[in-house]
mmCIF file of C-alpha atoms and ligand atoms in Angstrom:
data_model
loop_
_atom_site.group_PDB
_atom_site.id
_atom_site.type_symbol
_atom_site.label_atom_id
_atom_site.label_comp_id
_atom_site.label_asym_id
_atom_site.label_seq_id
_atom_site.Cartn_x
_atom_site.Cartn_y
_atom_site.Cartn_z
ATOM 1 C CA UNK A 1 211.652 142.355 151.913
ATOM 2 C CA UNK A 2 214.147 144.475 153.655
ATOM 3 C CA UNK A 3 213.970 148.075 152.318
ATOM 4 C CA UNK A 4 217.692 149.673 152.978
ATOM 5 C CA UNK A 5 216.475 153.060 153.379
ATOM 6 C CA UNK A 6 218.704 155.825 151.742
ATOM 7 C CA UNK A 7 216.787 159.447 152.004
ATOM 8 C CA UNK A 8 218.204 162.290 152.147
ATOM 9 C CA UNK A 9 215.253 163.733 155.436
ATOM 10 C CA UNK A 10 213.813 162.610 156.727
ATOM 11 C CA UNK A 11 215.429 159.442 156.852
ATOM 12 C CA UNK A 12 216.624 156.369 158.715
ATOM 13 C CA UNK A 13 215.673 156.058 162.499
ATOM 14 C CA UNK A 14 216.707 153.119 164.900
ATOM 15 C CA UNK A 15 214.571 150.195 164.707
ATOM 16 C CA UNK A 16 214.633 150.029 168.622
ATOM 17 C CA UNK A 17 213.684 153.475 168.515
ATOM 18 C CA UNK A 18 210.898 153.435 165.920
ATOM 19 C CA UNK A 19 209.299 150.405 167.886
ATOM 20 C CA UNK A 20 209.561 152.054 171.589
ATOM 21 C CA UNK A 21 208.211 155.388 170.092
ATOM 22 C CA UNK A 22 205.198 153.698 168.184
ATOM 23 C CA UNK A 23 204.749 151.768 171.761
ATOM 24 C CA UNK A 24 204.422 154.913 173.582
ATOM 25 C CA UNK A 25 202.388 156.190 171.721
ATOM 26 C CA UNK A 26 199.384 153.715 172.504
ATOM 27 C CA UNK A 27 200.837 153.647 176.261
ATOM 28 C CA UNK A 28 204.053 155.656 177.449
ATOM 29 C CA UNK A 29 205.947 153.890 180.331
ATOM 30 C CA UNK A 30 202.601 152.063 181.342
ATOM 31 C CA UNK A 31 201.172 154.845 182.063
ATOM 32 C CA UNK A 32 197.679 154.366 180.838
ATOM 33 C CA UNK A 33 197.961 157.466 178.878
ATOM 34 C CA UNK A 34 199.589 158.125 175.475
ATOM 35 C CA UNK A 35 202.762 160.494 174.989
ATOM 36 C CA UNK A 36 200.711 162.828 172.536
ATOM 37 C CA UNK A 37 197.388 163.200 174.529
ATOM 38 C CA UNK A 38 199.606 164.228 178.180
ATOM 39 C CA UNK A 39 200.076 167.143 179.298
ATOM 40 C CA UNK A 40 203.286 169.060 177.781
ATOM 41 C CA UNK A 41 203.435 170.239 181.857
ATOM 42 C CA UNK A 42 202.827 166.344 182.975
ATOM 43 C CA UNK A 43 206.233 165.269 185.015
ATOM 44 C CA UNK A 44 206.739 162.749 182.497
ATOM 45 C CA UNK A 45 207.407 165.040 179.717
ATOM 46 C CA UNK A 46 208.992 167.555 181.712
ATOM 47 C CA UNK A 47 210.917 164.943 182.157
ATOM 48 C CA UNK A 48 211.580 163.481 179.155
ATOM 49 C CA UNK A 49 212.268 166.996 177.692
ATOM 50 C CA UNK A 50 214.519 167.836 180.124
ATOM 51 C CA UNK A 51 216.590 163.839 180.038
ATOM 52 C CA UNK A 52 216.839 164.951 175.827
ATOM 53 C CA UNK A 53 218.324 168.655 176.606
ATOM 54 C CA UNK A 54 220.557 166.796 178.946
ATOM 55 C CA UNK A 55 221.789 163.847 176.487
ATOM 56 C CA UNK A 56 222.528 166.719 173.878
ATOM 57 C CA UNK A 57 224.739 168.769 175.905
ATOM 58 C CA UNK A 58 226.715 165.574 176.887
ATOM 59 C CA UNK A 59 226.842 163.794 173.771
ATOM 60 C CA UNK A 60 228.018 167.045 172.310
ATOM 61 C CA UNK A 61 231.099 166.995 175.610
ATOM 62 C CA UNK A 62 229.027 170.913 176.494
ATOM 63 C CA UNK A 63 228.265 170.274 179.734
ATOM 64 C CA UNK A 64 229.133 172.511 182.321
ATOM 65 C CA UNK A 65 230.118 174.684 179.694
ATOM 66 C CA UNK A 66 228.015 177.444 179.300
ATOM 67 C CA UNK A 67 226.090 176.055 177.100
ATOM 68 C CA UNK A 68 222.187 175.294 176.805
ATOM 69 C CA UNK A 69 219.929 173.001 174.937
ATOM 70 C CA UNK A 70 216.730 173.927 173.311
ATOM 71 C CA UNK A 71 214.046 172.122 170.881
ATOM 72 C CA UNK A 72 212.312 174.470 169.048
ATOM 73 C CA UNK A 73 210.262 173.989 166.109
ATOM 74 C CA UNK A 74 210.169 175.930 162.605
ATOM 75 C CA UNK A 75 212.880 173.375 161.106
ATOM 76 C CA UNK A 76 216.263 174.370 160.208
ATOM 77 C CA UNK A 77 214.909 176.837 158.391
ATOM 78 C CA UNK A 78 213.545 178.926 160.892
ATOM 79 C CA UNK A 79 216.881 179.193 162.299
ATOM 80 C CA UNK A 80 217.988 181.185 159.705
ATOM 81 C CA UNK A 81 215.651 184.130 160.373
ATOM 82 C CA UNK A 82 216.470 183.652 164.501
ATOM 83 C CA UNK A 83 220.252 183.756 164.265
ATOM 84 C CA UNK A 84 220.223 187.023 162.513
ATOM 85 C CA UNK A 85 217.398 187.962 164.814
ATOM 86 C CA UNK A 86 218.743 187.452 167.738
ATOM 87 C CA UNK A 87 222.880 188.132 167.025
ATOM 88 C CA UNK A 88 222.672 190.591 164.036
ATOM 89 C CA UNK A 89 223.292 193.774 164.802
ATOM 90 C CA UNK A 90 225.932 195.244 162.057
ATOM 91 C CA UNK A 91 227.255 192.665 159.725
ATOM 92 C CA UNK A 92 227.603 189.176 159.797
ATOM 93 C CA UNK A 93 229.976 186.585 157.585
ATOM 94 C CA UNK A 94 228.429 183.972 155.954
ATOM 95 C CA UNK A 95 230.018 181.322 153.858
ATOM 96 C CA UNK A 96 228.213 179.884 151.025
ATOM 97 C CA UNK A 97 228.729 175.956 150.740
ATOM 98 C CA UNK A 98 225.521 175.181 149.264
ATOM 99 C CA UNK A 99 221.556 175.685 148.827
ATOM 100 C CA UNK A 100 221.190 175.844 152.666
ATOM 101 C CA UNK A 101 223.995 178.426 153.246
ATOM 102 C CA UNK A 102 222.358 180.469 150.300
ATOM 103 C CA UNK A 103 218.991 180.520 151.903
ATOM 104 C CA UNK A 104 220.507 180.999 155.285
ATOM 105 C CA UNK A 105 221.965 184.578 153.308
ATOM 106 C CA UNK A 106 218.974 185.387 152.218
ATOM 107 C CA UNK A 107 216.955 185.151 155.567
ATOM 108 C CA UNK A 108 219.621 186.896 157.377
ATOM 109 C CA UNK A 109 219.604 189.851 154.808
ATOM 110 C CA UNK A 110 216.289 190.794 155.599
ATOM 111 C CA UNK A 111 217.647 192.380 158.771
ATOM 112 C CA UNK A 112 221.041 193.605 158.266
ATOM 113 C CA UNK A 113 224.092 193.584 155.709
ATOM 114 C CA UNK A 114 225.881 190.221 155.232
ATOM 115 C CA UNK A 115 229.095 189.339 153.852
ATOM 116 C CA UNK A 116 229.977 186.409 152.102
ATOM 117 C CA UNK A 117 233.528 185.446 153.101
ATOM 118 C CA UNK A 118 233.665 182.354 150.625
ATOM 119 C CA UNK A 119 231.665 180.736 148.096
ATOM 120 C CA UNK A 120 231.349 177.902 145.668
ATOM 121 C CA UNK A 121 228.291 178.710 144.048
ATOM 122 C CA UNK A 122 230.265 179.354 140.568
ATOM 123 C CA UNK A 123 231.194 175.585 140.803
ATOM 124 C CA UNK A 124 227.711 174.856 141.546
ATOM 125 C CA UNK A 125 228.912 174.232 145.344
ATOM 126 C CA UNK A 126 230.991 170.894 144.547
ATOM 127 C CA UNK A 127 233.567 172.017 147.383
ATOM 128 C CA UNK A 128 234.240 173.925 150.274
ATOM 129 C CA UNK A 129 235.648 177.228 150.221
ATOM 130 C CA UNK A 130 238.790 177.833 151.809
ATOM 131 C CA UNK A 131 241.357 180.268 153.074
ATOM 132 C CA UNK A 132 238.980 182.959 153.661
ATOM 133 C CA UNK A 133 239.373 185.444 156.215
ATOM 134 C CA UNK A 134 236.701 186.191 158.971
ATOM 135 C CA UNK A 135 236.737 189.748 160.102
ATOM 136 C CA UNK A 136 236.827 190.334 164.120
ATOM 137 C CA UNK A 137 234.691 193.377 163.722
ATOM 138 C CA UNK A 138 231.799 191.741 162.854
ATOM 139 C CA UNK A 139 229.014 190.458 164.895
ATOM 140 C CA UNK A 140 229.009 186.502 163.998
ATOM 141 C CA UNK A 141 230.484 183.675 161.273
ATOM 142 C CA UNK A 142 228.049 181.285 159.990
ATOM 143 C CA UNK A 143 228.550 177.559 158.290
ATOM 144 C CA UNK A 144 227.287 174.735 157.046
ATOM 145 C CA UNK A 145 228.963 171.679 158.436
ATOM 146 C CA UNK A 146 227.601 169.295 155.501
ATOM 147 C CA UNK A 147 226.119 170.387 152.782
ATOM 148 C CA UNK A 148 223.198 167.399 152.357
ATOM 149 C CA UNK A 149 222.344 168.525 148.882
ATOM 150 C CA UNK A 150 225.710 168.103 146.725
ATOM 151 C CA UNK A 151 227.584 165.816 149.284
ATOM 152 C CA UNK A 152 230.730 168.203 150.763
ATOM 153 C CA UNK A 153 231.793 168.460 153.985
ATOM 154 C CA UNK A 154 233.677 170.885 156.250
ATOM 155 C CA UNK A 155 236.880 168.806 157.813
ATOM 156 C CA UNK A 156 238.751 171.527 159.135
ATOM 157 C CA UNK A 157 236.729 174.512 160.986
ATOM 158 C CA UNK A 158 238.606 177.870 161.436
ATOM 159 C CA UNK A 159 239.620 179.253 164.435
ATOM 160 C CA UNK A 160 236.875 182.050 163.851
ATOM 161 C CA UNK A 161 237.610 185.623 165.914
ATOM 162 C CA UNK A 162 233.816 186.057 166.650
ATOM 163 C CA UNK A 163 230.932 183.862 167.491
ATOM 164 C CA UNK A 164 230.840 180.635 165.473
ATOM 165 C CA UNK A 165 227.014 179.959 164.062
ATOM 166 C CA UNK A 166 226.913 176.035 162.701
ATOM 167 C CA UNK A 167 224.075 174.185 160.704
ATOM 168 C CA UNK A 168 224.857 170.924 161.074
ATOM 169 C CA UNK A 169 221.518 169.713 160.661
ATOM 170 C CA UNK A 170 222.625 166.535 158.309
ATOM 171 C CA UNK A 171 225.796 166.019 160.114
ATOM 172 C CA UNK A 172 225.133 166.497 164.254
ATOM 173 C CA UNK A 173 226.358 163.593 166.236
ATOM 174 C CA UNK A 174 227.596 161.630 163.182
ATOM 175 C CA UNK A 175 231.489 162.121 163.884
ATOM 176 C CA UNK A 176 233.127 163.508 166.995
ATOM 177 C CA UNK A 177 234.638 167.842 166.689
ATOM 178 C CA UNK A 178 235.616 170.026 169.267
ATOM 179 C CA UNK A 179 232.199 171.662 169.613
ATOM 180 C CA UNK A 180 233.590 174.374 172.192
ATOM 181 C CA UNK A 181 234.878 176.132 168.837
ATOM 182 C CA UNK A 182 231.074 176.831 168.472
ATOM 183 C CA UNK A 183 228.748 179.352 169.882
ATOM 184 C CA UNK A 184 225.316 178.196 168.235
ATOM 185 C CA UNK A 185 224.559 175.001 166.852
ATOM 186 C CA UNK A 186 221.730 174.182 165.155
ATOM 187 C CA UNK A 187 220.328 171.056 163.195
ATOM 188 C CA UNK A 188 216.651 170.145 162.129
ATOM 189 C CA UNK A 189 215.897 166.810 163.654
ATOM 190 C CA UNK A 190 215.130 164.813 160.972
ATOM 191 C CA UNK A 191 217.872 164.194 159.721
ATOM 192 C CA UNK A 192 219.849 162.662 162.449
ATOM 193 C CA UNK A 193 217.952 161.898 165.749
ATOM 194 C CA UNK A 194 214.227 162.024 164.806
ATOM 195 C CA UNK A 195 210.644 162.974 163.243
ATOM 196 C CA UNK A 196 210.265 166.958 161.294
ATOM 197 C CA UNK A 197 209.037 168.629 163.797
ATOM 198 C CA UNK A 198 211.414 169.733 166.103
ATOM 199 C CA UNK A 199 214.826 171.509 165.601
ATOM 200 C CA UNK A 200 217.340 171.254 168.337
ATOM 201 C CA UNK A 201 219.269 174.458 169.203
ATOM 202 C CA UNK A 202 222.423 174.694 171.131
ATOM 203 C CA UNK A 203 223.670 178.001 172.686
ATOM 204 C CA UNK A 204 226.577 179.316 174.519
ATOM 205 C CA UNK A 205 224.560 181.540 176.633
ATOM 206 C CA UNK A 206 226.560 184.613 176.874
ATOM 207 C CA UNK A 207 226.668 185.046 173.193
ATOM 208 C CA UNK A 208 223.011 186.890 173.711
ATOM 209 C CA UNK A 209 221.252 189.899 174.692
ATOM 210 C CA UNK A 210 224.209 191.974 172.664
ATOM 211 C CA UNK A 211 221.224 193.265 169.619
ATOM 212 C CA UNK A 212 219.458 196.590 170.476
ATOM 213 C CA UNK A 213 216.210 195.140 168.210
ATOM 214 C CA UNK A 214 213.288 193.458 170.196
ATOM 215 C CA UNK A 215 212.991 190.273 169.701
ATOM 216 C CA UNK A 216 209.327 188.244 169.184
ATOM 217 C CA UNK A 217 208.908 185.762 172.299
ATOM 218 C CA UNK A 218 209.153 183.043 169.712
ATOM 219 C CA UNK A 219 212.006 184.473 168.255
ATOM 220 C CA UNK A 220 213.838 184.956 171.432
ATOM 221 C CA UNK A 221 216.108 182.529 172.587
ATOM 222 C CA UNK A 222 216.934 183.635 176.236
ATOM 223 C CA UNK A 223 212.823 183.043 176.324
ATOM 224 C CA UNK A 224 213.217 179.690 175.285
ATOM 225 C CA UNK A 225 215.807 179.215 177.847
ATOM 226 C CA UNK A 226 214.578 180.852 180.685
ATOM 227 C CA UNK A 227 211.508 178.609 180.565
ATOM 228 C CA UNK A 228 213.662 175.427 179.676
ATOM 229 C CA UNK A 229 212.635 175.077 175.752
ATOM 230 C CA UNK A 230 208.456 174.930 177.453
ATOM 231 C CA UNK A 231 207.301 178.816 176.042
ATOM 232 C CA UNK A 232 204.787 176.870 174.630
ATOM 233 C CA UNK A 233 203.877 173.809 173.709
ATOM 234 C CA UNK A 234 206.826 171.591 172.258
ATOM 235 C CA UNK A 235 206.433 169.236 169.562
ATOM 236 C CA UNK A 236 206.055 166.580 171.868
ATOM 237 C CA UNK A 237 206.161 163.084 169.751
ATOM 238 C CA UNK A 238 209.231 164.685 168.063
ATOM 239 C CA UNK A 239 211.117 165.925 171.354
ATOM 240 C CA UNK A 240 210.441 162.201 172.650
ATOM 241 C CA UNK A 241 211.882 160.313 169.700
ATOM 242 C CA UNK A 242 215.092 162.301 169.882
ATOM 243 C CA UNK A 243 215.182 161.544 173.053
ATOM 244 C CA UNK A 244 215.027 157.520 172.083
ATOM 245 C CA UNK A 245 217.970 158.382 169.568
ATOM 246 C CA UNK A 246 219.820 159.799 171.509
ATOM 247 C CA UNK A 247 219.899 157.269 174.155
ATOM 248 C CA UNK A 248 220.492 154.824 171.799
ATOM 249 C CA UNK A 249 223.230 156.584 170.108
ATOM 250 C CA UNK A 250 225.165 157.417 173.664
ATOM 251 C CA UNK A 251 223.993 153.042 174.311
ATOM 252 C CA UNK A 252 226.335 152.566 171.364
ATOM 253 C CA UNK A 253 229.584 154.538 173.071
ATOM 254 C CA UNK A 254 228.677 158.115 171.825
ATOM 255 C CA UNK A 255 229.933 160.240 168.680
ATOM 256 C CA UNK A 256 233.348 158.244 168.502
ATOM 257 C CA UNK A 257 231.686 155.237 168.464
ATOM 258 C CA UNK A 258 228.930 155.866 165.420
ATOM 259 C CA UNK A 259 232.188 157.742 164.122
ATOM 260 C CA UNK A 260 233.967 154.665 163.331
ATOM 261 C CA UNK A 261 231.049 152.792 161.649
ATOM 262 C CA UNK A 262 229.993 155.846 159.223
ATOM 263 C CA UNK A 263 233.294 156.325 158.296
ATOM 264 C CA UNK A 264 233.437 152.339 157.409
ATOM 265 C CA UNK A 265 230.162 153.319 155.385
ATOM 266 C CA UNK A 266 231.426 155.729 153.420
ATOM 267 C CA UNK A 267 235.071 154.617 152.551
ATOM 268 C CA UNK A 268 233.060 151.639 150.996
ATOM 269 C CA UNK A 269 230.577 153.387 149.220
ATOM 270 C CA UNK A 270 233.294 156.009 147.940
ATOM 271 C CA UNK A 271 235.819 153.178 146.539
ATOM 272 C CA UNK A 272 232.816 151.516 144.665
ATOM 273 C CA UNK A 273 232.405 155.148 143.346
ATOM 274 C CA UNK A 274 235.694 156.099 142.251
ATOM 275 C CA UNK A 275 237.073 152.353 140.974
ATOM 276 C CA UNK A 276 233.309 151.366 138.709
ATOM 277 C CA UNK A 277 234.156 153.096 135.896
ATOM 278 C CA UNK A 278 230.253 154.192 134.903
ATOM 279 C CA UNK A 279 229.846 156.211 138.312
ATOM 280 C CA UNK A 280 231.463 159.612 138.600
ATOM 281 C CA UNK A 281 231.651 161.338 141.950
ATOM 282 C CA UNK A 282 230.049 165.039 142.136
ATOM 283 C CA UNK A 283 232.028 166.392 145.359
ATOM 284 C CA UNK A 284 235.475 167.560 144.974
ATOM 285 C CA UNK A 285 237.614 164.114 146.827
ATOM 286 C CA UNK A 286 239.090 166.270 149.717
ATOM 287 C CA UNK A 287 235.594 167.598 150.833
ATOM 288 C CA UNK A 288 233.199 164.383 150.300
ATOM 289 C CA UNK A 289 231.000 164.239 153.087
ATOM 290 C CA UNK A 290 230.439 161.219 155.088
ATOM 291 C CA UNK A 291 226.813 161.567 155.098
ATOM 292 C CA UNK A 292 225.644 162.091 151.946
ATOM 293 C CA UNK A 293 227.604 160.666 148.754
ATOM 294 C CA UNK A 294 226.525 162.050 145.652
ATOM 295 C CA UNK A 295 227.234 160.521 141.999
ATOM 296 C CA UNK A 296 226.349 160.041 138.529
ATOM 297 C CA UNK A 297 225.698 157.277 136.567
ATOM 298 C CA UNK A 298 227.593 158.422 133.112
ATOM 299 C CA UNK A 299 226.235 156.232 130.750
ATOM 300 C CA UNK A 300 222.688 157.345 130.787
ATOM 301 C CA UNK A 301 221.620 153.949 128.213
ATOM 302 C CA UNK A 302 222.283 152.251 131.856
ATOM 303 C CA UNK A 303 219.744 154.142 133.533
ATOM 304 C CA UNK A 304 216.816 151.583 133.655
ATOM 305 C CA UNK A 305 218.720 148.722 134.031
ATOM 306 C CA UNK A 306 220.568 150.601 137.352
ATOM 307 C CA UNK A 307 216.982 151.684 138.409
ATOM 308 C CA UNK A 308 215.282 148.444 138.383
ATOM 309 C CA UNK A 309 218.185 146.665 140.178
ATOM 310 C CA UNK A 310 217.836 148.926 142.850
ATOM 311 C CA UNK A 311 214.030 148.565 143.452
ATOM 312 C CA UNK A 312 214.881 144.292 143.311
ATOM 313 C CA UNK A 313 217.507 144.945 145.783
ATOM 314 C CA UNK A 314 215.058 147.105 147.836
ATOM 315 C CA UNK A 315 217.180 150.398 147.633
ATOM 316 C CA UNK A 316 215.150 153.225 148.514
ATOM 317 C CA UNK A 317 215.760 157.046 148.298
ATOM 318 C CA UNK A 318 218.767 157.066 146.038
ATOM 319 C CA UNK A 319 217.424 160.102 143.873
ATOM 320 C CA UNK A 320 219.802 162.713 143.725
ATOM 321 C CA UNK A 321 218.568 165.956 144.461
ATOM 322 C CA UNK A 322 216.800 168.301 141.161
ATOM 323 C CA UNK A 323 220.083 170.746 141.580
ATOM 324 C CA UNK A 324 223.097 167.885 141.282
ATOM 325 C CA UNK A 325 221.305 164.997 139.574
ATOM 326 C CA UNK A 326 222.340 161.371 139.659
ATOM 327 C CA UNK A 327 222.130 159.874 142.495
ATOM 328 C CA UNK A 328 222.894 160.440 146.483
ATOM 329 C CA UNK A 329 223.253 157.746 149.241
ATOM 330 C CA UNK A 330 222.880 159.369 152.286
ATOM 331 C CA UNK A 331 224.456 157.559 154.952
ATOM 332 C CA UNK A 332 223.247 159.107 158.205
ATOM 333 C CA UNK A 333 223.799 157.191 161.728
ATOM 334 C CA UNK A 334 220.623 154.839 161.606
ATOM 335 C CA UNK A 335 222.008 153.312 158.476
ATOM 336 C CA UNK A 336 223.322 149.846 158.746
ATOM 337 C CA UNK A 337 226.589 148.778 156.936
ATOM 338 C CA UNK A 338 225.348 146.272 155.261
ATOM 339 C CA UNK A 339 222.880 148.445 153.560
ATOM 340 C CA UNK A 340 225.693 150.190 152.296
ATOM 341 C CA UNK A 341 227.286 146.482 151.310
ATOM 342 C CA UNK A 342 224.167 146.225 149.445
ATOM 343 C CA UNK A 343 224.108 149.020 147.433
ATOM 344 C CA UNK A 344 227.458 148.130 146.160
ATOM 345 C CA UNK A 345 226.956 144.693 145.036
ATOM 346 C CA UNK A 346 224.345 146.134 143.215
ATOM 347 C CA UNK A 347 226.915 149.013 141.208
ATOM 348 C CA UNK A 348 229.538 145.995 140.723
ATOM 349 C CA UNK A 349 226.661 144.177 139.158
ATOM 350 C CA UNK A 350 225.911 146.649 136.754
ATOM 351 C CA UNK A 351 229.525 146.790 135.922
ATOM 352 C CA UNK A 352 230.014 142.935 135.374
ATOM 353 C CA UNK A 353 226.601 143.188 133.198
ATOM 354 C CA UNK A 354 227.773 146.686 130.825
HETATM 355 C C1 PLP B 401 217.472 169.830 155.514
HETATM 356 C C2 PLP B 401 218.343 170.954 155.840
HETATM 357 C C3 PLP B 401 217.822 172.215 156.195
HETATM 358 C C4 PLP B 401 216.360 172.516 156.210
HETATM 359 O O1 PLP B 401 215.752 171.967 157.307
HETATM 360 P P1 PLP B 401 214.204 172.217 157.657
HETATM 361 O O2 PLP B 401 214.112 171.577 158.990
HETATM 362 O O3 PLP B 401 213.420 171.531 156.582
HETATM 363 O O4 PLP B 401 213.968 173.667 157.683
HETATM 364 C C5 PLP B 401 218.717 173.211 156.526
HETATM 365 N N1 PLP B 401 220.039 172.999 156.505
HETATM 366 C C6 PLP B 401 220.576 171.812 156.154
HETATM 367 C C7 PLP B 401 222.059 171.637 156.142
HETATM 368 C C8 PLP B 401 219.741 170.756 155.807
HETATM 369 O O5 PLP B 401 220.262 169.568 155.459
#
């Protein structure tokens, strides 16, 4: 049976790209060899790492711009600790969207003071703050793009006075921005373009060297660049696979191309939610993220029924996260349409049958 895979991360990958990457790892590009027992200093992954830095930066519309590409590893999380590491030298603005922003806070805190300019935590984060102010004095402003645990969304970015500091780990490449407004971008892989394991890191260069603390080698990220994201050993299997994804993704016409289809996804999936009368959206309408739709089920008597349809239908990874509840269909680019078509037959269904 078809599974139509809906997890939060990791999550959906191309077909094409699952098959090609399972392929080289028995034999990469007939070479005889596998992709994980080569050398990480082997022309073919020098090249491969340096073709995925590449697709980034264009994908993203960065090239030429001052910008570089790294893949690091440590997850998402890791960049929380080496933004503040690297641009932290006073005080920093953070706003608090969600669970991710909150730990991103904490992380950051460790080394210097940190001011929230908004947060939603008191509405246990089911929009985005707004109409904040970012001081110019300070030394960054750091944001969420989509908050993958309760389903909101920033549309609108502000013209921020200092560096700009994204995580868009659960949003990168899904829908096209002006990503010149940002100075650092970072996203875990595996939520968008691959396997855990590596954690791709954008950087307008001359945001760095400003901090008077010294920086770890592994924390540094003009290391990382000056020996092209190689210090040491990259996660290799990972760094190839988002190198598949992305070539498939700029195959399909790019960012405004996916665009188009995950907004189709998630207009459907958010009119089944808001005209069946026994779901209840979580996210506040004006902030709903396109990735990651999060809803209840309010008659709770329903809740087997719901839950058995969706194994027959071969729904997986619906489970809303322990902090929301419900349920949350996240929609990244990997996810076919008709999986979404799916899912809503099935919430009709239950309808017709309550
Ligand atoms: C999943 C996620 C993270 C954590 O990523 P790790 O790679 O597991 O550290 C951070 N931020 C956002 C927005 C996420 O969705």
């Amino acid at each position: 049976m078809k599974i139509h895979n809906f997890s939060a991360g990791p999550c959906i990958l191309p077909q094409s790209v699952l098959l090609k990457a399972s392929e080289a790892v028995m034999d990469l590009d007939n070479s005889g060899l596998s992709l994980i027992e080569i050398s990480h200093r082997s022309k073919a992954f020098v090249d491969i790492m340096e073709n995925a830095r590449a697709l980034a930066l264009e994908l993203l519309g960065l090239e030429g711009k001052g910008y570089k590409a790294l893949f690091l590893q440590g997850g998402a999380s890791t960049q929380f600790l080496m933004v503040a590491l690297n641009l932290l030298e006073k005080r920093a603005g953070y706003l608090n969207s969600g669970t991710w922003a909150d730990k991103a806070i904490k992380e950051a805190k460790i080394y210097d003071d940190i001011y929230e300019v908004g947060s939603s935590k008191d509405a246990n984060y089911n929009y985005i703050p707004k109409g904040y102010d970012i001081p110019s004095d300070y030394d960054y402003f750091h944001c969420t793009s989509n908050n993958t645990i309760f389903g909101t969304q920033i549309k609108t970015f502000p013209n921020s006075p200092i560096p700009m500091v994204c995580d868009m780990s659960s949003d990168i490449f899904s829908r096209t921005l002006d990503f010149s407004k940002f100075d650092l971008i970072y996203a875990g892989a595996q939520k968008n373009m691959g396997p855990a394991g590596a954690t791709l890191v954008v950087i307008k260069e001359d945001i760095l060297g400003k901090v008077s603390r010294k920086i770890p080698s592994m924390m540094d990220y003009k290391k990382h660049i000056a020996s092209g994201s190689m210090f040491n050993t990259p996660p290799v299997f990972a760094v190839y696979t988002s190198m598949l994804t992305l070539e498939w993704l700029k195959g399909l016409g790019g960012i405004s191309a996916i665009e188009k289809e995950n907004e189709k996804k998630a207009r459907l999936m958010y009119s089944e939610i808001d005209l069946n009368p026994l779901f209840k959206g979580f996210a506040t309408k004006e902030d709903r993220s396109s990735m990651n739709a999060t809803f209840t089920l309010e008659n709770e008597n329903l809740k087997e029924t719901f839950e058995t349809m969706l194994k027959e239908a071969g729904i997986n990874g619906l489970n809303g996260h322990r902090s929301v509840g419900g349920y949350r269909a996240s929609m990244y680019n990997a996810l076919p349409l008709d999986s979404v078509k799916v899912l809503v037959e099935v919430m009709s269904e239950l309808e017709s049958k309550a």
